[in-house]
Amino acid sequence: MQSKTPSLQLLPRQGSKIMLFSHSSFFSSIVHLFLVTFLCIAKVNLVLSTPTKIGQGYRLISVEESPDGGIVGLLQVKQKNNVYGPDIPYLQLYVKHETENRLRVHITDAEKQRWEVPYDLIPREKPPALKKAIVRSRKNQNSIPLSEYESNELIFSYISDPFSFAVKRKSNGQTLFNSSSEESDPFSSLVFKDQYLEISTKLPKDASLYGLGENTQPHGIKLYPGDPYTLFTTDVSAINLNTDLYGSHPVYMELRNVNGDEAFAHAVLLLNSNGMDVFYEGTSLTYKIIGGVLDFYFFSGPTPLDVVDQYTALIGRPAPMPYWAFGFHQCRWGYHNLSVVEDVVENYNKAKIPLDVIWNDDDHMDGKKIFTLNPVNFPRPKLLAFLEKIHAKGMKYIVIIDPGIGVNNSYGVYQRAVANDVFIKYHGKPFVAQVWPGAVNFPDYLNPKTVDWWIDEVRRFHELVPVDGLWIDMNEVSNFCNGLCTIPKGKQCPSGTGPGWICCLDCKNITLTKWDDPPYKINASGIQALPGYKTIATSAVHYNGVLEYDAHSLYGFTETIATHKALQGLEGKRPFILSRSTFVGSGHYAAHWTGDNKGTWEDLRYSISTMLNFGIFGVPMVGSDICGFYPAPTEELCNRWIELGAFYPFSRDHANYYSPRQELYQWDSVAESARNALGMRYKLLPYFYTLNYEAHISGAPIARPLFFSFPTITDFYGLSTQFLLGSSLMVSPVLEPNKTEVKILFPPGTWYSLFDMTKVIVSKEPHYLTLDAPLHVIKVHLFQNAIIPMQQGGLVSKEARTTPFSLVVAFPIGSSTGEAKGKLFLDDDELPEMKLGNGYSTYIDFYATFSNATVKVWSDVQEGKFALDKGWTIEKVSVLGLDAIQGESFAVEVDGIPIPDVSKIEFSETNHSYSMKLVEGGDERTSVMVEIKGLELPLGKNFAMSWQVGNKI
């Protein structure tokens, strides 16, 4: 289910719906398009014209060291004005180097507390309490000279009048952030009002920026000057370009190239949950925020991986995902009864297409009320029997839940909610909205009582249906109505005859307060809609008097945290949660899918950029609806989409109620592509799972842009049609119709085709090459110097996990020496924590070298008992890129003990074939792939093998 108000093409939805194409989203899209057209005809300017300069900024009138080693300053407004409201006269500045690579700059009202992202949601250091320093400081308002405050990596400097600050990198003097405004600059000095904050930074012309989401970026992963970047969680379909969508991530990564030889990355987070516009003009970036504080964090990098490591160290490391989550998932809004679900599972099995997880949208519910079962279409005894059957195979079952609680006095969930007083209030009464069940109230997850109630409801539902995860949707939060609504008397709501997303409540506008109609209008929904548009009225009140105005973009995040607590507390297992709405830190608890997309070639391309952005945001478990959510994809498109989607971190086919069926077995050709692509994914599950571990301990994205591994090559800075899985696999999909070839930009080095490792590309410089890619083929290449673990695959991850391992060792071609490295993490994925030292995990480093005519391959095992208990073995090692054949002196040992009988071990060799166009000097020297089969090496023990090679004749 999903949906509600896209822009340009607003599409509503429910966990995944787009009425008539996306539930409410489709209807909203039509309304949105009409509204935009009307405003254009009426010559209404959709872009708010802001005065070029607002005021003269602030002056720093005192500064001193704080007890925690930071600095605290007092700022005074220079000249008051009333543009967007009165200025806050005094501000407190707090600056601290929290680590060697993280600097915080916090600016707030010096005289009273303002809203901030709650410290219990994102644990972090608190700035000093507001001091009674204003009177003392007024006595001495002498100008304060330029000064600096530094750590080993970053330098904070400031100018006192007008106040501005800069953040520099100590190693090379680069200015990473500079808030000064010269007379010639189009942006203001610091502006700080109750409902309007503005601050800018200057940027070098050649800077490359990424992030500031969630939005669908038509120009690719690199931020595009002049495109709108509005952050405010909104149920707007992902088909709407450059529009604020389901998540709010006010962070950007910047990459700078120095003469083509060096590259330096850093990131800037503005930790603020209020709505904001961010204007990126190429040489400057301006924030315009409608509340809260300025709470900046600067991360020094210098590599993209360092940046994400430093960022997730603050906001929370990505959640560990269970092993089965990396299998393939199938969902559809419209599986109306259990027999349909059973048929889907059986048809996947008949087609020999891997499937791990079957999902239900709201079809399983009784009257679309969450935590219920439809007694006719999903009778509990039959559902439990079905779950017992699929659980025995290792398959899983996930259902959707929305936050809206149907107002129904006979509904137990509602009764208990009322008894516990868990709802968001408006004038002391639960705020009334409409979503799928009709009139609803929304739980307030900022209230500890609500979290306890939610945990209990999840427990009750799990006793009813032992689901394996939860899909939380519509949590921006989405509302099919606007304003202050009441339940109509004498008519059914919803009527049952029309679309469920059409408002049937009696509603009136709420524009009486400054919270409902703020002085500055962010570009919400792409139309400068008021912030309460199709959501909770922003003057509604949460626990402890918190306004929806401030906490709006946190709603999905707080629901995610509550759901995570609920699932983890059930059986002590590792939770799996899929959330539509996200905020800074959501990846610490949940996975994400990119929302309502279309079955178009454009949406296929957009999915890559959005996926890569979420890796930067610390949400590595991400993917798009394969084949598109609506309407009907073409057969060719679905072929190409499953080829790409098989390599999303989160791989799920999901379709709309009104779309034709698009399970992968519906077309013979798509089934073939699915068997090929998903077949490879299931062989790579150990690699995916190890990337999951790396993400959990360091934030490293599973899917990442090529510039993560090749940061000095500017050709990759905007590349949005290819991506890396980890550092070693490059995925290059076909993204256009009627194509049987794909143009790939190869980084320098040796690249082996994963589907046929005898085929190799060698490139000295970044080089485009067009390769054949027939309908059932996607190009995936393995980079040199890598060792990747694989298994034999299967139709369910539980089955694939029991098969023997193989190692693929990739040396660079054309070198007389080489080395390669890889790693493998395995554990009991039922355990909540993903770590070593608990007795239920094993970690292995793999190494290989080629020098002095000797090849060596060995492992270094940590905590091997778990792998030994599972009986896992390595049966094959493939070594790529050797310029010679094996000799006679093969030796292998386990835990330092030689294996005397190697008679069952078989060597074979196959010549590589590669494009001579990319080989420096046209060298026609041949190279070989050597396969060593018949091994029975215990995965949990250290092994070492070596052999001498002879020259190839």
mmCIF file of C-alpha atoms in Angstrom, residues 118 120-123 445-446 451 454-455 472 554-568 577 579 584-586 588-590:
data_model
loop_
_atom_site.group_PDB
_atom_site.id
_atom_site.type_symbol
_atom_site.label_atom_id
_atom_site.label_comp_id
_atom_site.label_asym_id
_atom_site.label_seq_id
_atom_site.Cartn_x
_atom_site.Cartn_y
_atom_site.Cartn_z
ATOM 1 C CA PRO A 118 15.542 14.775 19.890
ATOM 2 C CA ASP A 120 17.222 10.173 22.276
ATOM 3 C CA LEU A 121 16.402 9.526 18.598
ATOM 4 C CA ILE A 122 19.915 10.266 17.357
ATOM 5 C CA PRO A 123 22.213 9.987 20.392
ATOM 6 C CA TYR A 445 5.694 7.683 18.443
ATOM 7 C CA LEU A 446 7.403 10.497 20.347
ATOM 8 C CA VAL A 451 5.889 2.929 21.814
ATOM 9 C CA TRP A 454 2.846 -0.367 19.552
ATOM 10 C CA ILE A 455 5.195 -3.053 20.845
ATOM 11 C CA ILE A 472 5.751 0.146 7.280
ATOM 12 C CA LEU A 554 10.615 12.429 11.888
ATOM 13 C CA TYR A 555 7.338 10.518 11.788
ATOM 14 C CA GLY A 556 8.472 7.543 9.721
ATOM 15 C CA PHE A 557 11.775 7.457 11.597
ATOM 16 C CA THR A 558 10.077 7.273 14.992
ATOM 17 C CA GLU A 559 7.696 4.576 13.758
ATOM 18 C CA THR A 560 10.697 2.632 12.468
ATOM 19 C CA ILE A 561 12.430 2.769 15.845
ATOM 20 C CA ALA A 562 9.279 1.609 17.630
ATOM 21 C CA THR A 563 8.776 -1.223 15.127
ATOM 22 C CA HIS A 564 12.392 -2.308 15.498
ATOM 23 C CA LYS A 565 11.998 -2.502 19.279
ATOM 24 C CA ALA A 566 8.811 -4.494 18.832
ATOM 25 C CA LEU A 567 10.266 -7.052 16.433
ATOM 26 C CA GLN A 568 13.519 -7.485 18.306
ATOM 27 C CA ILE A 577 11.766 -3.699 8.456
ATOM 28 C CA SER A 579 10.107 1.674 5.543
ATOM 29 C CA VAL A 584 18.842 10.764 9.059
ATOM 30 C CA GLY A 585 19.604 7.534 10.938
ATOM 31 C CA SER A 586 16.785 5.390 9.505
ATOM 32 C CA HIS A 588 20.255 2.002 11.590
ATOM 33 C CA TYR A 589 16.900 0.222 11.807
ATOM 34 C CA ALA A 590 15.437 -0.465 8.389
#
